[in-house]
Coordinates of C-alpha atoms in Angstrom, one line a residue:
M314 CA -23.6 -20.4 6.3
I315 CA -23.8 -17.9 9.1
D316 CA -20.1 -17.9 9.5
T317 CA -19.5 -17.3 5.8
H318 CA -22.0 -14.4 5.7
L319 CA -20.7 -12.7 8.8
I320 CA -17.0 -13.0 7.8
D321 CA -17.9 -11.4 4.5
E322 CA -19.6 -8.6 6.4
A323 CA -16.4 -8.2 8.5
L324 CA -14.3 -8.1 5.3
A325 CA -16.6 -5.2 4.1
L326 CA -15.8 -3.4 7.3
A327 CA -12.1 -4.1 6.9
R328 CA -12.2 -2.3 3.5
L329 CA -13.3 0.8 5.2
A330 CA -10.0 0.9 7.0
M331 CA -8.1 1.3 3.7
G332 CA -6.2 4.5 3.7
L333 CA -6.9 5.0 7.4
S334 CA -5.2 2.3 9.4
E335 CA -1.7 2.3 7.9
P336 CA 0.7 1.0 8.9
N337 CA -1.6 -1.4 10.8
P338 CA -3.5 -4.0 8.8
R339 CA -7.0 -3.4 7.6
V340 CA -9.2 -5.5 9.9
G341 CA -13.0 -5.7 10.4
C342 CA -14.8 -7.3 13.3
I343 CA -18.5 -8.3 13.9
L344 CA -19.8 -9.7 17.2
A345 CA -22.9 -11.8 16.8
N346 CA -25.1 -14.2 18.8
G347 CA -25.8 -17.8 17.9
A348 CA -28.7 -16.8 15.6
G349 CA -26.4 -14.5 13.6
Q350 CA -27.8 -11.3 15.0
V351 CA -25.2 -8.5 15.0
L352 CA -24.4 -7.2 18.5
G353 CA -21.5 -4.9 17.6
Q354 CA -19.2 -4.1 14.7
G355 CA -16.1 -2.0 13.9
H356 CA -12.9 -1.7 11.9
T357 CA -9.4 -0.6 12.6
Q358 CA -8.9 3.1 13.2
R359 CA -5.8 5.3 12.8
A360 CA -2.5 4.0 14.1
G361 CA -2.5 4.4 17.8
G362 CA -6.3 4.3 17.8
P363 CA -8.6 1.3 18.6
H364 CA -8.4 -1.9 16.7
A365 CA -11.4 -3.6 15.0
E366 CA -12.2 -5.8 18.0
V367 CA -12.2 -2.9 20.4
M368 CA -14.4 -0.8 18.1
A369 CA -16.9 -3.7 17.9
L370 CA -16.9 -4.1 21.7
R371 CA -17.6 -0.4 22.1
D372 CA -20.4 -0.6 19.6
A373 CA -21.9 -3.6 21.5
A374 CA -21.7 -1.7 24.8
A375 CA -23.4 1.3 23.2
R376 CA -26.2 -1.1 22.1
G377 CA -26.5 -2.6 25.6
A378 CA -25.7 -6.1 24.1
D379 CA -25.0 -9.1 26.2
L380 CA -21.8 -10.7 24.7
H381 CA -21.6 -13.8 27.0
G382 CA -21.0 -16.7 24.7
A383 CA -21.2 -14.6 21.5
T384 CA -19.0 -15.1 18.4
A385 CA -16.4 -12.7 17.2
Y386 CA -15.9 -12.7 13.4
V387 CA -12.6 -11.0 12.7
T388 CA -10.5 -10.9 9.5
L389 CA -7.1 -11.3 11.2
E390 CA -5.9 -12.9 14.4
P391 CA -6.6 -10.7 17.4
C392 CA -3.3 -9.2 18.6
S393 CA -1.6 -10.4 21.8
H394 CA 1.0 -7.8 22.4
H395 CA 1.2 -4.3 23.8
G396 CA 2.0 -2.0 20.9
R397 CA 0.3 1.4 20.4
T398 CA -2.8 -0.3 22.0
G399 CA -3.4 -3.2 24.4
P400 CA -4.0 -6.9 23.4
C401 CA -7.3 -7.4 21.6
C402 CA -7.4 -11.1 22.6
D403 CA -7.5 -10.1 26.2
A404 CA -10.4 -7.6 25.5
L405 CA -12.4 -10.4 23.9
V406 CA -11.8 -12.8 26.8
A407 CA -12.8 -10.1 29.3
A408 CA -16.0 -9.5 27.3
G409 CA -17.1 -13.1 27.7
I410 CA -16.8 -14.1 24.0
G411 CA -17.3 -17.8 23.6
R412 CA -16.1 -18.3 20.0
V413 CA -13.8 -16.6 17.6
V414 CA -13.9 -17.1 13.8
A415 CA -10.8 -15.5 12.2
S416 CA -9.6 -15.4 8.6
L417 CA -5.8 -15.6 9.1
T418 CA -3.0 -15.8 11.5
D419 CA -1.3 -12.5 12.0
P420 CA 2.2 -12.6 10.2
N421 CA 3.6 -10.1 12.8
P422 CA 6.2 -12.0 14.8
Q423 CA 4.9 -10.3 17.9
V424 CA 1.6 -12.1 17.4
A425 CA 2.0 -15.1 15.0
G426 CA -0.5 -17.5 16.7
Q427 CA -0.1 -16.2 20.2
G428 CA -3.4 -14.4 20.1
F429 CA -5.2 -17.7 19.1
A430 CA -3.2 -19.5 21.9
R431 CA -4.4 -17.1 24.6
L432 CA -8.0 -17.3 23.4
R433 CA -7.9 -21.1 23.5
A434 CA -6.2 -21.1 26.9
A435 CA -9.2 -19.0 28.1
G436 CA -11.6 -21.7 26.9
I437 CA -12.7 -19.9 23.7
E438 CA -13.3 -22.0 20.6
V439 CA -11.2 -20.7 17.7
V440 CA -11.9 -21.4 14.0
V441 CA -9.4 -20.1 11.5
G442 CA -9.8 -19.9 7.7
P443 CA -13.0 -18.3 6.5
G444 CA -12.3 -15.3 4.2
A445 CA -8.5 -16.1 4.3
E446 CA -7.8 -15.3 0.6
A447 CA -9.8 -12.0 0.6
S448 CA -8.2 -10.8 3.9
R449 CA -4.7 -11.6 2.7
E450 CA -5.3 -9.8 -0.6
L451 CA -6.6 -6.8 1.3
N452 CA -3.5 -6.7 3.5
L453 CA -0.9 -7.9 0.9
G454 CA 1.4 -5.0 1.8
F455 CA 1.3 -5.7 5.5
F456 CA 2.1 -9.4 4.8
S457 CA 4.9 -8.4 2.4
R458 CA 6.5 -6.1 5.0
M459 CA 6.3 -8.8 7.7
A460 CA 7.5 -11.7 5.6
R461 CA 9.9 -10.0 3.1
R462 CA 10.9 -6.9 5.0
R463 CA 9.9 -4.8 2.0
P464 CA 6.7 -3.2 0.8
W465 CA 4.4 -4.5 -1.9
V466 CA 5.5 -2.5 -5.0
R467 CA 2.7 -1.4 -7.3
M468 CA 3.8 0.6 -10.4
K469 CA 1.1 2.9 -11.9
A470 CA 1.2 4.2 -15.4
A471 CA -1.2 5.9 -17.8
A472 CA -0.6 5.1 -21.5
S473 CA -2.0 5.1 -25.0
L474 CA -2.9 1.9 -26.8
D475 CA 0.6 1.9 -28.3
G476 CA 2.2 2.1 -24.9
R477 CA 3.2 5.8 -24.8
T478 CA 3.1 7.7 -21.5
A479 CA 4.1 11.0 -23.1
L480 CA 5.1 12.5 -26.4
D481 CA 8.8 12.9 -27.3
N482 CA 8.6 16.5 -26.1
G483 CA 7.4 15.3 -22.7
Q484 CA 3.7 16.3 -23.0
S485 CA 1.5 13.9 -21.1
Q486 CA -1.4 15.9 -19.7
W487 CA -3.8 14.3 -20.2
I488 CA -3.6 10.9 -21.9
T489 CA -6.4 9.4 -19.8
S490 CA -9.7 10.7 -18.6
P491 CA -10.7 12.6 -15.4
E492 CA -12.4 9.3 -14.3
A493 CA -9.1 7.4 -14.6
R494 CA -7.2 10.1 -12.9
A495 CA -9.6 10.1 -9.9
D496 CA -9.4 6.3 -9.8
G497 CA -5.6 6.6 -9.8
H498 CA -5.8 8.9 -6.8
A499 CA -7.9 6.3 -4.9
W500 CA -5.1 3.8 -5.4
R501 CA -2.6 6.5 -4.4
A502 CA -4.5 7.1 -1.2
R503 CA -4.4 3.5 -0.1
A504 CA -0.5 3.4 -0.2
G505 CA 1.8 4.1 2.7
A506 CA 4.0 6.0 0.3
V507 CA 4.3 7.2 -3.2
L508 CA 7.6 6.8 -5.0
T509 CA 8.9 8.9 -7.9
G510 CA 12.2 9.9 -9.5
V511 CA 14.0 13.3 -9.6
G512 CA 13.4 13.4 -13.3
T513 CA 9.6 13.5 -12.8
V514 CA 10.1 16.1 -10.1
R515 CA 12.2 18.4 -12.3
D516 CA 10.1 17.9 -15.5
D517 CA 6.6 18.1 -14.0
D518 CA 7.0 19.7 -10.5
P519 CA 4.1 17.5 -9.2
R520 CA 2.7 17.5 -5.8
L521 CA 2.0 13.7 -5.9
D522 CA -0.7 14.1 -3.2
V523 CA -4.3 12.8 -3.0
R524 CA -6.7 15.5 -4.2
L525 CA -9.3 13.9 -6.4
V526 CA -10.8 11.6 -3.7
E527 CA -11.4 12.1 0.0
T528 CA -8.7 10.7 2.2
P529 CA -8.1 10.8 6.0
R530 CA -4.3 11.1 5.4
Q531 CA -1.7 11.8 2.8
P532 CA 0.7 9.0 1.9
H533 CA 4.3 9.9 2.4
L534 CA 6.6 10.6 -0.6
A535 CA 9.9 9.0 -1.5
V536 CA 12.1 10.4 -4.2
V537 CA 15.0 8.6 -5.9
D538 CA 17.6 11.4 -6.4
S539 CA 21.1 10.2 -6.8
R540 CA 22.7 13.6 -7.1
L541 CA 20.4 15.7 -4.9
D542 CA 19.0 17.6 -7.8
T543 CA 15.5 18.0 -6.3
P544 CA 14.8 21.8 -6.3
P545 CA 14.2 23.1 -2.8
R546 CA 11.2 25.1 -4.2
A547 CA 9.5 22.0 -5.6
R548 CA 5.8 21.8 -5.0
L549 CA 6.1 18.4 -3.4
F550 CA 7.2 20.2 -0.2
D551 CA 3.9 22.1 0.0
V552 CA 1.8 19.1 1.1
P553 CA 1.1 19.2 4.9
G554 CA 0.9 16.0 7.0
R555 CA 3.4 13.8 5.1
Q556 CA 7.1 13.1 5.2
V557 CA 9.3 13.5 2.2
W558 CA 12.2 11.0 2.0
I559 CA 14.9 11.7 -0.5
Y560 CA 17.1 8.7 -1.3
T561 CA 20.5 9.7 -2.7
A562 CA 24.0 8.6 -3.5
S563 CA 25.4 12.2 -3.1
A564 CA 27.4 13.5 -0.2
D565 CA 26.9 17.1 -1.1
G566 CA 26.3 18.8 2.2
E567 CA 25.1 22.1 0.9
R568 CA 22.4 20.5 -1.2
R569 CA 21.4 18.2 1.6
A570 CA 21.1 21.1 4.0
A571 CA 18.9 23.1 1.6
L572 CA 16.5 20.1 1.2
E573 CA 16.5 19.4 4.9
A574 CA 15.6 23.1 5.5
R575 CA 12.4 22.3 3.5
G576 CA 11.6 19.4 5.8
A577 CA 13.0 16.6 3.7
I578 CA 14.6 13.6 5.3
V579 CA 17.7 12.8 3.2
I580 CA 18.8 9.2 3.2
P581 CA 22.2 8.3 1.6
L582 CA 22.0 4.8 0.1
P583 CA 24.6 4.6 -2.6
D584 CA 25.4 1.4 -4.5
R585 CA 28.7 0.5 -6.2
R586 CA 27.7 2.4 -9.4
G587 CA 27.0 5.7 -7.6
K588 CA 23.3 5.2 -7.9
V589 CA 20.6 4.7 -5.2
D590 CA 20.6 1.1 -4.0
L591 CA 17.0 0.3 -4.8
P592 CA 16.7 -3.0 -2.9
A593 CA 18.2 -1.3 0.2
M594 CA 15.7 1.6 -0.3
L595 CA 12.8 -0.9 -0.2
Q596 CA 14.1 -2.4 3.0
D597 CA 14.4 1.1 4.5
L598 CA 10.9 1.9 3.5
A599 CA 9.7 -1.2 5.3
R600 CA 11.5 -0.1 8.4
R601 CA 9.6 3.1 8.1
E602 CA 6.4 1.0 8.2
V603 CA 5.4 1.4 4.5
N604 CA 3.2 -1.5 3.5
E605 CA 2.2 -0.6 -0.1
L606 CA 4.5 1.5 -2.2
H607 CA 2.8 3.2 -5.1
V608 CA 5.2 4.1 -7.9
E609 CA 4.5 7.0 -10.2
A610 CA 7.7 7.7 -12.0
G611 CA 9.3 8.1 -15.5
A612 CA 10.6 5.4 -17.8
R613 CA 14.1 5.4 -16.3
L614 CA 13.2 4.7 -12.7
N615 CA 10.4 2.3 -13.8
G616 CA 12.9 0.5 -16.0
S617 CA 15.4 0.2 -13.1
L618 CA 12.7 -1.3 -10.8
V619 CA 11.7 -3.7 -13.6
R620 CA 15.3 -4.7 -14.4
E621 CA 16.0 -5.4 -10.8
R622 CA 12.8 -7.4 -10.5
L623 CA 11.5 -5.2 -7.7
V624 CA 8.0 -4.6 -9.1
D625 CA 5.1 -6.8 -7.8
E626 CA 2.2 -5.4 -9.7
L627 CA 1.4 -3.1 -12.6
L628 CA -1.6 -0.7 -12.4
L629 CA -2.1 0.5 -16.0
Y630 CA -4.7 3.0 -17.3
Q631 CA -4.9 2.6 -21.0
A632 CA -6.6 5.2 -23.2
A633 CA -8.2 4.3 -26.6
L634 CA -5.6 6.6 -28.3
L635 CA -2.6 6.1 -30.6
L636 CA 0.3 8.5 -30.2
G637 CA 3.1 7.1 -32.3
P638 CA 6.7 7.9 -31.2
G639 CA 7.0 8.9 -27.6
R640 CA 8.0 7.8 -24.2
G641 CA 7.4 4.3 -22.9
I642 CA 6.3 2.9 -19.6
A643 CA 9.7 1.4 -18.5
D644 CA 13.1 1.7 -20.1
A645 CA 14.7 -1.5 -18.8
G646 CA 17.2 -1.8 -21.7
A647 CA 17.0 -3.8 -24.9
L648 CA 16.4 -7.6 -24.7
T649 CA 17.8 -10.2 -27.0
A650 CA 15.2 -12.9 -26.3
L651 CA 11.5 -12.8 -25.7
Q652 CA 11.7 -15.1 -22.7
D653 CA 13.8 -12.4 -20.9
G654 CA 10.8 -10.1 -20.7
L655 CA 8.8 -9.6 -17.5
R656 CA 5.7 -11.6 -18.1
L657 CA 2.7 -10.5 -16.0
A658 CA -0.6 -12.2 -15.1
I659 CA -3.7 -10.1 -15.6
R660 CA -5.8 -10.1 -12.5
D661 CA -8.4 -7.5 -13.4
A662 CA -9.4 -5.4 -16.5
V663 CA -12.3 -3.0 -16.1
P664 CA -13.5 0.1 -17.9
V665 CA -13.0 3.4 -16.0
G666 CA -14.8 6.1 -17.9
P667 CA -13.6 5.8 -21.5
D668 CA -10.3 4.1 -20.5
L669 CA -9.4 0.6 -19.4
R670 CA -7.8 -0.2 -16.0
I671 CA -5.6 -3.2 -16.0
L672 CA -4.2 -4.8 -12.9
A673 CA -1.4 -7.3 -13.7
R674 CA 0.8 -9.1 -11.2
V675 CA 4.3 -10.6 -11.5
P676 CA 3.7 -14.4 -11.1
G677 CA 4.9 -15.6 -7.8
S678 CA 5.4 -12.2 -6.3
D679 CA 2.7 -12.9 -3.7
R680 CA 4.2 -16.2 -2.5
F681 CA 5.6 -15.2 0.9

């Protein structure tokens, strides 16, 4: 009972790392004595900063706590390698920890059980499993990047009850409520990068940054732009602290130079049709340490992602509104059989202001 309660508390701490720790996983740690008294606690900080275990050890030291024989409750295997920081398993051993309760094995090949092995070799009891499902769900993007070498792809859309994201003339502001838009920014903030298409850039000139909720960092921005039509004066270049990656099939040196002068990183990834190779783009984003990719694009790019079965999850804000003819969520081409449609499993449906937020997942997309 104590183990279950304290790992739940560690998971609550891990959620505080959302939007902060990327590209590192969101991890929480609680140090407690045998009676369940908390001696120290912490969560993962910015990349290059302390991990959850080190933060908890520092908190315990500030409290003057004796950690000899204490239990560390941590939501992911303590790391065993020298990356941006030192090995957390060694820090726990040095502190005199007697027992570690961890939710999951770290999928990073540089760890992958080695942290547990070093703890056991030092005589520390290791229990693995409590909180596993919640911890994996919290870090689904990190697990995806490690196992599939591609980010977890979440497509966001705001639509009317009849599935329209805009009128035929392009007007879309605003179909959903201020509450829904703020909630959407919270999901935007947790991503490693936002993905959009050049059509959205040219039609709406969006910033695609996080403004409606507090965030310690701005997610990077990726633009699919086969012909390098992104205007150099686009507002997306006016957001400090993030990188702008433009994926293209064009070899136009003049246009590339103009975009690079604005700070863009232009990445040629043509496929055989002269379009951007979308699977290769996802692999490249994983190499750039993007765990969660938040898609906010028009029907054409959304349709291409759906058609190529590259979407893992749909985040839909639905307004109690009927618009009639207009633009849809994803233009993936006409089907001739119902069974060819992309069927989703609804995981969550909750009111957000006057609207409904639906989170629906492609069955099997999380099996990796």
